[in-house]
Coordinates of C-alpha atoms and ligand atoms in Angstrom, one line a residue:
X183 CA 72.8 100.8 67.8
X184 CA 73.6 99.9 71.4
X185 CA 77.3 99.6 70.7
X186 CA 77.7 102.9 69.3
X187 CA 75.5 104.5 72.1
X188 CA 77.8 103.0 74.6
X189 CA 80.9 104.3 72.8
X190 CA 79.3 107.9 72.9
X191 CA 79.7 107.6 76.7
X192 CA 83.4 106.9 76.6
X193 CA 85.3 110.3 76.6
X194 CA 87.8 110.8 73.9
X195 CA 91.0 112.9 73.9
X196 CA 89.9 114.5 70.6
X197 CA 86.8 115.9 72.3
X198 CA 89.1 117.8 74.8
X199 CA 90.2 121.3 74.0
X200 CA 93.8 120.2 73.3
X201 CA 95.7 121.0 70.2
X202 CA 97.0 118.4 67.7
X203 CA 100.6 118.6 68.9
X204 CA 99.5 117.3 72.3
X205 CA 97.0 114.9 71.0
X206 CA 99.7 113.4 68.9
X207 CA 101.9 112.7 71.9
X208 CA 99.1 111.2 73.9
X209 CA 98.2 108.9 71.0
X210 CA 101.9 107.9 70.6
X211 CA 102.0 107.0 74.2
X212 CA 99.2 104.7 73.6
X213 CA 96.6 106.4 75.8
X214 CA 93.3 105.5 74.4
X215 CA 90.9 107.4 76.5
X216 CA 91.3 110.1 79.1
X217 CA 91.2 108.8 82.7
X218 CA 88.3 110.0 84.7
X219 CA 90.4 112.8 86.3
X220 CA 91.6 113.8 82.8
X221 CA 88.1 113.9 81.6
X222 CA 87.0 116.1 84.4
X223 CA 90.0 118.5 84.7
X224 CA 91.4 119.2 81.3
X225 CA 88.5 121.4 80.0
X226 CA 88.1 123.8 83.0
X227 CA 91.9 123.9 83.4
X228 CA 92.3 125.0 79.7
X229 CA 89.6 127.6 80.5
X230 CA 91.8 128.9 83.2
X231 CA 89.8 127.8 86.2
X232 CA 91.4 127.0 89.5
X233 CA 91.1 123.4 90.6
X234 CA 91.2 121.3 93.7
X235 CA 91.5 117.6 93.0
X236 CA 91.5 114.6 95.1
X237 CA 93.4 111.9 93.4
X238 CA 96.2 109.6 94.0
X239 CA 99.2 108.6 91.9
X240 CA 98.0 106.1 89.3
X241 CA 95.0 107.9 88.3
X242 CA 96.6 109.8 85.5
X243 CA 96.8 113.1 87.5
X244 CA 100.1 114.2 85.9
X245 CA 98.6 114.5 82.4
X246 CA 95.4 115.9 83.9
X247 CA 97.3 119.2 84.9
X248 CA 100.3 118.9 82.4
X249 CA 98.3 118.8 79.2
X250 CA 96.1 121.9 80.0
X251 CA 99.2 123.6 81.2
X252 CA 100.9 123.1 77.8
X253 CA 97.8 124.0 75.9
X254 CA 97.7 127.3 77.7
X255 CA 101.4 127.8 77.2
X256 CA 100.9 127.4 73.5
X257 CA 97.9 129.6 73.5
X258 CA 99.4 132.5 75.4
X259 CA 103.1 132.2 74.6
X260 CA 103.7 131.1 71.1
X261 CA 107.2 129.7 70.5
X262 CA 108.6 132.9 68.9
X263 CA 107.4 135.0 71.7
X264 CA 108.6 132.9 74.7
X265 CA 110.8 134.9 77.1
X266 CA 112.9 133.7 79.9
X267 CA 110.5 133.9 82.8
X268 CA 108.6 130.6 83.5
X269 CA 105.0 130.3 82.4
X270 CA 104.2 127.3 84.8
X271 CA 105.5 125.9 88.1
X272 CA 104.8 122.5 89.5
X273 CA 105.7 121.9 93.1
X274 CA 106.2 118.2 94.2
X275 CA 107.2 116.8 97.4
X276 CA 110.3 114.7 96.4
X277 CA 113.1 114.7 93.9
X278 CA 111.8 111.5 92.4
X279 CA 108.3 112.7 91.9
X280 CA 109.7 116.1 90.5
X281 CA 111.8 114.1 88.0
X282 CA 108.8 111.9 87.1
X283 CA 106.6 114.8 86.5
X284 CA 109.2 116.8 84.5
X285 CA 109.8 113.7 82.4
X286 CA 106.0 113.5 81.6
X287 CA 105.7 117.2 81.0
X288 CA 108.7 117.2 78.6
X289 CA 107.2 114.2 76.7
X290 CA 103.7 115.7 76.4
X291 CA 105.2 118.9 75.4
X292 CA 107.6 117.7 72.8
X293 CA 105.6 118.8 69.8
X294 CA 105.3 122.2 71.5
X295 CA 109.1 122.4 72.2
X296 CA 108.2 123.3 75.8
X297 CA 111.3 124.0 77.8
X298 CA 111.1 122.1 81.1
X299 CA 113.7 122.5 84.0
X300 CA 113.7 120.4 87.1
X301 CA 115.0 121.8 90.4
X302 CA 115.5 119.7 93.6
X303 CA 117.5 119.7 96.6
X304 CA 120.5 117.3 97.3
X305 CA 122.1 118.1 93.9
X306 CA 124.3 121.0 93.2
X307 CA 122.6 124.3 92.6
X308 CA 124.9 125.5 89.9
X309 CA 123.6 123.5 87.0
X310 CA 120.0 124.2 88.0
X311 CA 120.6 127.8 88.3
X312 CA 122.2 127.9 84.8
X313 CA 119.3 126.0 83.3
X314 CA 116.8 128.5 84.6
X315 CA 119.0 131.3 83.2
X316 CA 118.8 130.0 79.8
X317 CA 115.1 130.4 79.5
X318 CA 112.3 128.0 80.7
X319 CA 108.6 127.5 80.4
X320 CA 107.8 125.1 83.0
X321 CA 109.7 124.6 86.2
X322 CA 109.1 121.4 88.2
X323 CA 110.6 121.9 91.7
X324 CA 110.7 120.6 95.2
X325 CA 109.7 123.5 97.6
X326 CA 112.9 123.9 99.6
X327 CA 115.1 124.3 96.5
X328 CA 112.6 126.5 94.7
X329 CA 112.7 128.9 97.6
X330 CA 116.6 128.8 97.5
X331 CA 116.5 129.7 93.8
X332 CA 113.8 132.3 94.3
X333 CA 116.0 134.1 96.9
X334 CA 119.0 134.0 94.5
X335 CA 117.0 135.5 91.9
X336 CA 117.2 132.7 89.5
X337 CA 113.6 131.5 89.8
X338 CA 111.5 134.3 88.4
X339 CA 107.8 133.9 89.4
X340 CA 106.5 137.4 88.3
X341 CA 105.2 136.2 84.9
X342 CA 103.9 132.9 86.2
X343 CA 100.4 132.1 84.6
X344 CA 99.8 128.8 86.4
X345 CA 101.1 126.9 89.5
X346 CA 100.4 123.3 90.5
X347 CA 100.8 121.8 94.0
X348 CA 101.2 118.0 93.3
X349 CA 100.7 115.6 96.3
X350 CA 99.9 118.7 98.5
X351 CA 99.4 116.5 101.5
X352 CA 102.9 114.9 101.2
X353 CA 104.4 118.3 101.1
X354 CA 102.5 119.5 104.1
X355 CA 103.5 116.3 105.9
X356 CA 107.1 117.0 105.3
X357 CA 106.8 120.5 106.7
X358 CA 107.0 122.4 103.5
X359 CA 103.8 124.6 104.3
X360 CA 105.8 127.8 104.8
X361 CA 107.9 127.4 101.8
X362 CA 104.8 126.7 99.8
X363 CA 103.0 129.8 101.0
X364 CA 106.1 131.9 100.4
X365 CA 106.2 130.6 96.8
X366 CA 102.5 131.2 96.2
X367 CA 102.8 134.7 97.7
X368 CA 105.5 135.4 95.1
X369 CA 103.3 134.6 92.2
X370 CA 101.1 137.1 90.4
X371 CA 97.4 137.3 91.7
X372 CA 96.2 136.5 88.3
X373 CA 97.7 133.1 87.9
X374 CA 95.9 130.0 87.9
X375 CA 96.3 127.7 90.9
X376 CA 95.8 123.9 91.0
X377 CA 96.1 121.6 93.9
X378 CA 96.2 117.8 93.8
X379 CA 96.2 115.9 96.9
X380 CA 95.6 112.1 97.8
X381 CA 93.9 113.0 100.8
X382 CA 92.0 116.1 102.0
X383 CA 92.8 116.8 105.7
X384 CA 91.7 120.0 107.1
X385 CA 95.2 121.7 106.4
X386 CA 94.7 121.1 102.7
X387 CA 91.3 122.6 102.7
X388 CA 92.7 125.7 104.5
X389 CA 95.4 126.1 102.0
X390 CA 92.9 125.8 99.2
X391 CA 90.7 128.3 100.7
X392 CA 93.5 130.7 101.0
X393 CA 94.9 130.4 97.5
X394 CA 92.4 129.0 95.2
X395 CA 89.6 131.1 93.6
X396 CA 86.3 129.4 93.1
X397 CA 88.0 126.2 92.3
X398 CA 86.4 123.3 90.4
X399 CA 86.6 120.3 92.6
X400 CA 87.3 116.9 91.2
X401 CA 87.4 113.8 93.5
X402 CA 88.7 110.4 92.0
X403 CA 88.7 107.4 94.0
X404 CA 91.7 105.1 93.5
X405 CA 89.5 102.6 91.7
X406 CA 89.4 105.0 88.7
X407 CA 92.7 104.0 87.2
X408 CA 93.2 104.7 83.5
X409 CA 93.0 100.9 82.7
X410 CA 89.4 100.9 84.0
X411 CA 89.8 98.1 86.3
X412 CA 89.3 98.4 89.9
X413 CA 92.4 97.7 92.0
X414 CA 92.2 95.1 94.6
X415 CA 94.0 95.6 97.9
X416 CA 93.5 93.0 100.5
X417 CA 93.8 94.6 103.8
X418 CA 94.8 92.5 106.8
X419 CA 95.7 93.5 110.3
X420 CA 97.4 91.4 112.9
X421 CA 96.8 92.1 116.5
X422 CA 99.9 91.7 118.6
X423 CA 101.4 93.2 121.7
X424 CA 104.0 96.0 120.7
X425 CA 106.8 94.1 122.2
X426 CA 106.1 91.1 119.8
X427 CA 105.7 93.1 116.6
X428 CA 108.9 92.3 114.8
X429 CA 108.7 88.6 115.8
X430 CA 105.1 88.4 114.5
X431 CA 106.0 90.3 111.4
X432 CA 108.6 87.6 110.6
X433 CA 106.1 84.9 110.8
X434 CA 103.5 86.9 108.8
X435 CA 105.9 87.4 106.0
X436 CA 107.0 83.9 105.9
X437 CA 103.5 82.7 105.6
X438 CA 102.7 85.4 103.1
X439 CA 105.8 85.1 101.0
X440 CA 105.6 88.4 99.1
X441 CA 107.2 88.8 95.7
X442 CA 108.0 92.4 96.3
X443 CA 107.1 94.4 99.4
X444 CA 108.0 97.6 101.3
X445 CA 108.0 97.2 105.1
X446 CA 107.4 100.6 106.7
X447 CA 109.0 101.2 110.1
X448 CA 108.7 104.0 112.4
X449 CA 112.3 104.9 113.0
X450 CA 115.7 104.2 111.4
X451 CA 116.5 102.0 114.4
X452 CA 113.4 99.9 113.7
X453 CA 114.4 99.6 110.1
X454 CA 117.7 98.0 111.1
X455 CA 116.3 95.7 113.7
X456 CA 113.5 94.6 111.4
X457 CA 116.0 94.0 108.5
X458 CA 118.0 91.8 110.7
X459 CA 115.2 89.7 112.0
X460 CA 113.8 89.2 108.6
X461 CA 117.2 88.3 107.2
X462 CA 117.7 85.9 110.1
X463 CA 114.4 84.2 108.9
X464 CA 115.9 83.6 105.6
X465 CA 113.9 86.3 103.9
X466 CA 115.8 88.5 101.5
X467 CA 115.4 92.0 103.1
X468 CA 117.3 95.2 102.5
X469 CA 117.2 98.5 104.6
X470 CA 116.4 101.7 102.7
X471 CA 117.7 104.7 104.5
X472 CA 116.9 108.4 104.1
X473 CA 120.7 109.1 103.8
X474 CA 121.4 106.9 100.8
X475 CA 122.2 108.7 97.7
X476 CA 120.1 108.4 94.5
X477 CA 122.4 105.8 92.8
X478 CA 122.3 103.5 95.9
X479 CA 118.4 103.8 96.2
X480 CA 118.2 103.1 92.6
X481 CA 120.4 99.9 92.9
X482 CA 118.3 98.8 95.7
X483 CA 115.1 99.2 93.9
X484 CA 116.6 97.4 91.0
X485 CA 117.4 94.4 93.1
X486 CA 113.7 94.3 94.1
X487 CA 112.6 94.5 90.5
X488 CA 115.0 91.7 89.4
X489 CA 113.8 89.5 92.4
X490 CA 117.1 89.5 94.0
X491 CA 115.5 91.1 97.2
X492 CA 112.1 90.6 98.2
X493 CA 111.6 93.1 101.0
X494 CA 112.7 96.7 101.3
X495 CA 112.6 97.9 104.9
X496 CA 112.1 101.7 105.1
X497 CA 110.8 104.7 107.0
X498 CA 108.3 106.9 105.3
X499 CA 110.9 109.4 104.6
X500 CA 113.3 107.0 103.0
X501 CA 110.6 105.5 100.9
X502 CA 109.2 108.9 99.7
X503 CA 108.9 109.2 96.0
X504 CA 109.8 105.6 95.4
X505 CA 107.4 104.4 92.6
X506 CA 107.6 100.7 92.3
X507 CA 105.1 99.4 89.9
X508 CA 105.7 95.8 90.7
X509 CA 105.1 96.0 94.4
X510 CA 102.8 93.2 95.7
X511 CA 102.7 94.1 99.3
X512 CA 102.8 97.1 101.6
X513 CA 103.5 96.1 105.0
X514 CA 103.1 98.3 108.1
X515 CA 105.5 97.3 110.9
X516 CA 103.8 100.1 112.9
X517 CA 100.4 101.7 112.5
X518 CA 101.0 104.9 110.5
X519 CA 100.6 108.2 112.3
X520 CA 97.4 109.1 110.4
X521 CA 94.7 107.4 108.4
X522 CA 95.9 109.7 105.5
X523 CA 99.5 108.3 105.9
X524 CA 98.0 104.7 105.8
X525 CA 96.2 105.5 102.6
X526 CA 99.3 107.0 101.0
X527 CA 101.4 103.9 101.9
X528 CA 98.8 101.3 100.6
X529 CA 98.3 103.5 97.5
X530 CA 101.6 101.9 96.4
X531 CA 99.9 98.6 95.5
X532 CA 96.9 97.6 93.6
X533 CA 97.8 99.8 90.9
X534 CA 96.2 99.5 87.4
X535 CA 93.9 96.9 88.6
X536 CA 96.5 94.5 89.8
X537 CA 96.2 92.7 93.0
X538 CA 97.9 94.1 96.1
X539 CA 98.0 93.3 99.8
X540 CA 98.3 95.7 102.6
X541 CA 99.5 94.2 106.1
X542 CA 99.5 95.9 109.3
X543 CA 100.7 94.9 112.8
X544 CA 98.6 96.5 115.3
X545 CA 99.1 96.9 119.1
X546 CA 95.9 96.7 121.1
X547 CA 96.1 100.4 121.7
X548 CA 95.9 101.2 118.0
X549 CA 92.8 99.2 116.9
X550 CA 90.9 102.3 116.9
X551 CA 93.3 103.9 114.4
X552 CA 92.5 101.0 112.1
X553 CA 88.7 101.6 112.4
X554 CA 89.4 105.2 111.6
X555 CA 91.1 104.0 108.4
X556 CA 88.0 101.8 107.6
X557 CA 85.8 104.8 108.0
X558 CA 87.9 107.0 105.8
X559 CA 88.3 104.4 102.9
X560 CA 84.9 102.7 103.3
X561 CA 86.8 99.4 103.0
X562 CA 87.1 96.6 105.5
X563 CA 90.2 95.7 107.2
X564 CA 90.3 92.0 108.4
X565 CA 92.0 91.1 111.6
X566 CA 93.6 87.8 111.3
X567 CA 95.7 85.6 113.8
X568 CA 99.3 85.6 113.7
X569 CA 100.5 82.2 112.2
X570 CA 101.5 80.0 115.1
X571 CA 104.9 78.3 115.2
X572 CA 103.1 75.1 114.4
X573 CA 101.4 76.7 111.3
X574 CA 104.8 77.7 110.1
X575 CA 106.6 74.4 110.9
X576 CA 103.7 72.5 109.0
X577 CA 104.0 74.8 106.0
X578 CA 107.8 74.4 106.0
X579 CA 107.5 70.6 106.1
X580 CA 104.9 70.7 103.4
X581 CA 107.4 72.6 101.2
X582 CA 110.2 70.2 102.0
X583 CA 108.0 67.3 101.2
X584 CA 107.0 68.7 97.8
X585 CA 110.6 69.4 97.0
X586 CA 111.7 65.9 98.0
X587 CA 109.0 64.4 96.1
X588 CA 109.9 66.3 93.0
X589 CA 113.5 65.3 93.4
X590 CA 112.7 61.6 94.0
X591 CA 110.6 61.5 90.9
X592 CA 113.4 63.1 88.9
X593 CA 116.0 60.9 90.3
X594 CA 113.8 57.8 89.5
X595 CA 113.4 58.9 86.0
X596 CA 117.2 59.1 85.6
X597 CA 118.1 56.1 87.9
X598 CA 120.7 54.6 85.8
X599 CA 122.5 57.9 85.5
X600 CA 122.2 58.3 89.1
X601 CA 123.7 55.0 90.0
X602 CA 126.7 56.1 88.0
X603 CA 126.5 59.8 89.1
X604 CA 129.7 59.1 91.3
X605 CA 128.9 61.9 93.8
X606 CA 129.1 59.2 96.6
X607 CA 125.8 60.1 98.2
X608 CA 124.3 56.7 98.0
X609 CA 127.5 55.1 99.3
X610 CA 127.7 57.4 102.2
X611 CA 124.0 56.6 103.0
X612 CA 124.5 53.0 102.7
X613 CA 127.1 53.2 105.5
X614 CA 124.7 55.2 107.7
X615 CA 121.8 52.9 107.1
X616 CA 123.8 49.9 108.1
X617 CA 124.1 51.5 111.4
X618 CA 120.9 53.6 111.9
X619 CA 117.3 53.3 110.9
X620 CA 116.9 54.7 107.4
X621 CA 113.9 57.1 108.6
X622 CA 116.0 58.4 111.3
X623 CA 118.7 59.2 108.8
X624 CA 116.3 60.8 106.5
X625 CA 114.7 62.8 109.3
X626 CA 118.3 64.0 110.6
X627 CA 119.0 65.2 106.9
X628 CA 115.8 67.2 106.7
X629 CA 116.5 68.8 110.0
X630 CA 120.2 69.7 108.8
X631 CA 118.6 71.1 105.7
X632 CA 116.2 73.3 107.8
X633 CA 119.0 74.7 109.8
X634 CA 121.0 75.3 106.6
X635 CA 118.3 77.3 105.1
X636 CA 117.9 79.3 108.2
X637 CA 114.4 78.2 109.2
X638 CA 113.8 79.7 112.7
X639 CA 112.4 77.7 115.6
X640 CA 110.0 80.3 116.6
X641 CA 110.6 79.6 120.2
X642 CA 109.1 82.9 121.3
X643 CA 105.4 82.9 122.3
X644 CA 103.4 85.5 120.6
X645 CA 100.5 86.1 122.9
X646 CA 96.9 86.2 121.6
X647 CA 95.5 89.5 122.3
X648 CA 92.1 91.0 121.8
X649 CA 91.1 94.4 120.9
X650 CA 88.7 95.1 123.8
X651 CA 90.6 93.6 126.7
X652 CA 94.1 94.7 125.8
X653 CA 97.1 92.4 126.0
X654 CA 97.0 88.9 127.3
X655 CA 99.8 86.4 127.5
X656 CA 99.6 82.8 126.8
X657 CA 101.1 80.6 129.3
X658 CA 104.8 79.8 128.6
X659 CA 105.8 77.1 126.4
X660 CA 105.9 76.5 122.6
X661 CA 103.1 77.7 120.4
X662 CA 102.1 74.2 119.2
X663 CA 101.6 72.8 122.6
X664 CA 99.3 75.6 123.8
X665 CA 96.3 73.3 124.4
X666 CA 98.2 71.0 126.8
X667 CA 99.1 73.7 129.4
X668 CA 97.1 74.1 132.6
X669 CA 95.1 77.3 132.8
X670 CA 96.2 80.1 135.1
X671 CA 95.4 79.8 138.8
X672 CA 91.9 81.0 139.5
X673 CA 90.9 80.6 135.9
X674 CA 89.3 77.9 134.0
X675 CA 89.4 77.0 130.3
X676 CA 86.5 76.8 127.9
X677 CA 86.4 74.8 124.9
X678 CA 84.8 76.5 121.8
X679 CA 84.0 73.9 119.0
X680 CA 85.0 76.4 116.1
X681 CA 88.3 77.7 115.2
X682 CA 90.4 79.3 112.5
X683 CA 88.8 77.2 109.7
X684 CA 85.5 78.9 110.5
X685 CA 87.2 82.3 110.5
X686 CA 86.9 82.6 114.3
X687 CA 89.1 85.3 115.8
X688 CA 89.8 86.2 119.3
X689 CA 87.5 89.2 119.1
X690 CA 84.7 87.1 117.9
X691 CA 85.0 84.9 121.1
X692 CA 85.3 88.0 123.3
X693 CA 82.2 89.5 121.6
X694 CA 80.2 86.3 122.1
X695 CA 81.1 85.9 125.6
X696 CA 80.5 89.6 126.5
X697 CA 77.3 89.7 124.8
X698 CA 75.7 86.6 126.0
X699 CA 77.1 86.4 129.5
X700 CA 77.7 88.5 132.5
X701 CA 81.4 88.6 131.6
X702 CA 83.0 91.8 130.4
X703 CA 86.0 91.9 128.0
X704 CA 88.3 92.6 130.8
X705 CA 87.5 89.4 132.6
X706 CA 88.4 87.2 129.6
X707 CA 92.0 85.8 129.6
X708 CA 94.2 84.1 127.2
X709 CA 92.4 82.9 124.0
X710 CA 94.1 80.2 121.7
X711 CA 92.7 79.9 118.3
X712 CA 93.3 76.4 116.7
X713 CA 92.3 75.1 113.5
X714 CA 88.9 73.6 114.5
X715 CA 88.6 74.8 118.0
X716 CA 89.5 77.5 120.4
X717 CA 90.4 77.7 124.0
X718 CA 89.4 80.7 126.3
X719 CA 90.4 81.4 129.8
X720 CA 87.8 83.0 132.2
X721 CA 87.9 83.4 136.0
X722 CA 86.7 80.1 137.6
X723 CA 84.1 81.8 139.8
X724 CA 82.3 83.0 136.7
X725 CA 82.5 79.9 134.8
X726 CA 79.2 78.3 135.9
X727 CA 77.3 81.4 135.2
X728 CA 78.7 81.8 131.8
X729 CA 78.1 78.1 130.8
X730 CA 74.5 78.4 132.1
X731 CA 73.9 81.5 129.9
X732 CA 75.5 79.7 127.0
X733 CA 73.6 76.5 127.4
X734 CA 71.8 76.8 124.1
X735 CA 75.0 77.4 122.3
X736 CA 76.0 80.7 120.7
X737 CA 76.5 82.0 117.1
X738 CA 80.1 82.5 116.0
X739 CA 80.8 83.7 112.4
X740 CA 77.2 82.8 111.5
X741 CA 77.5 79.2 112.8
X742 CA 75.9 77.6 115.8
X743 CA 78.8 76.9 118.3
X744 CA 79.0 75.1 121.5
X745 CA 81.1 76.2 124.4
X746 CA 81.9 74.0 127.3
X747 CA 84.6 73.3 130.0
X748 CA 87.8 72.2 128.3
X749 CA 88.5 68.6 129.4
X750 CA 92.1 68.9 128.4
X751 CA 92.0 66.7 125.4
X752 CA 92.8 69.5 123.1
X753 CA 96.2 68.3 122.1
X754 CA 99.1 69.8 120.4
X755 CA 99.4 69.7 116.8
X756 CA 95.8 69.3 116.2
X757 CA 94.8 70.9 112.9
X758 CA 98.0 72.6 112.3
X759 CA 97.8 73.8 108.8
X760 CA 95.9 76.7 107.6
Ligands
AMP919 P1 100.0 109.3 87.2 O1 98.7 109.1 88.1 O2 100.0 110.8 86.6 O3 101.2 109.0 88.1 O4 99.9 108.3 86.0 C1 100.0 107.0 86.1 C2 100.3 106.3 84.8 O5 99.3 106.2 83.8 C3 101.5 106.8 84.0 O6 102.4 105.8 83.7 C4 100.9 107.5 82.8 O7 101.7 107.3 81.7 C5 99.8 106.5 82.5 N1 98.5 107.4 82.0 C6 98.2 108.6 82.3 N2 97.1 108.9 81.4 C7 96.6 107.8 80.9 C8 95.7 107.6 80.0 N3 94.8 108.3 79.6 N4 95.6 106.2 79.5 C9 96.5 105.3 79.8 N5 97.6 105.6 80.6 C10 97.7 106.7 81.1

């Protein structure tokens, strides 16, 4: 029967070479089928093979190495014959990850009564030292503290049978390469070595070549989460001059309204500045610093979980090891140093098939870095225009209008009660409306409300830039009135009859003009994208030529589009809403 045939394809834990004590724990945890990485890694690892695995958090990689390690422990060292020296060592980049892994190993190894000890920096060494002295089967450690305990003679690696490097790329990024090599060199030649990494930069390959023997290689894309659903991460980039990054971020986040986001910044100073800007916009943002103790970090994460905070602003280092399942957005205030770092960051969303959003603010000089990410992941990153001040004002008014309407409907329903509510609001208004126009009174009330709720006026112009031609500045003035300003001297303005609603972006216009006329990207000046039209400045002397070449129209975003001289009737406020 078809159904049965299909079921034969689905791997089962009971087909894996794992003993009942382990299968029982897995079943109790509710795992129904091995995830792809588990299906591919467990059997060769139980056989004793070395393994090089490319897999991110969320793929089930912890069980993929922990279950075989426990199986081999049971095979080689039955409980009664266990000594003091550890059988297995797992190295992890951070305390948080080490604790998580240790918790998982302890849980999976419950039926086997495996003794698991976690050692990590930033905590007193004494208790960890004593725990190791009492006899241990599996040590989960961060590299620095492992070296420390090795040097003190507390961590014995001479009887080790298996070593796992978890998130090896992170460990190398954190500068642990020497520690890792020292630790690996201290293990017996006969031990099994397993290396897991979310990305495979050359340095990882070199490490693998040096320490792994004929490894089985397993590569799991993020999509292969245990639940079997592909995670969806919408990746959007906003092109802005570096000097306007923070202002643009405020606008993007206000428009996007994430439920729970991490905003990554390059430096601690940036973290503080960004937190301040976002807070001033009325967004609930909190800084997460590397120097915070564990308890403080836990509290901050708890506030995010409970919805009391919506944004955590952090550096990569401060956010290391944070594992927040409910995260909806990863926001890059700065383009990460490498494509691998980008992939790591966005790996925090879109888990278990949930939707996730990755937002990156990109200065023109870094567009190539985003293209490199696209090549690495094979997934497109969309460039979108930063919401204009007018867009945000319109959205805010819309929200106010919805709230007022709801309130009015409620009040009407309970009008009798309201008459008698005795709060004096109506009486106060009666006084004001005797003196002023009621609409003016209401308008003033709405403005006061906006001030009270911290709505910014977004007076700062955020210039529209294009990837090819570098930064360009809009003429001074408020965003919403862009179309009414005269073009810069020596330039003329062209009117394009397609805009944001057709998905037109500055780079599309640059592309069309540069492809179909004699203009090069450098000649093209400020570009303003409005809802249904766009304005672009070009040198006056080139205008006739350009218009001649474009006489038959051009194609933008797959749509026939006309370009002509702007006659100045593109007015402020046209098509403000997205
Ligand atoms: P990891 O990638 O190891 O961080 O695991 C991600 C999450 O998936 C953890 O919460 C595991 O408990 C869970 N998990 C691991 N293996 C499976 C499985 N086969 N079925 C369901 N959930 C799993």
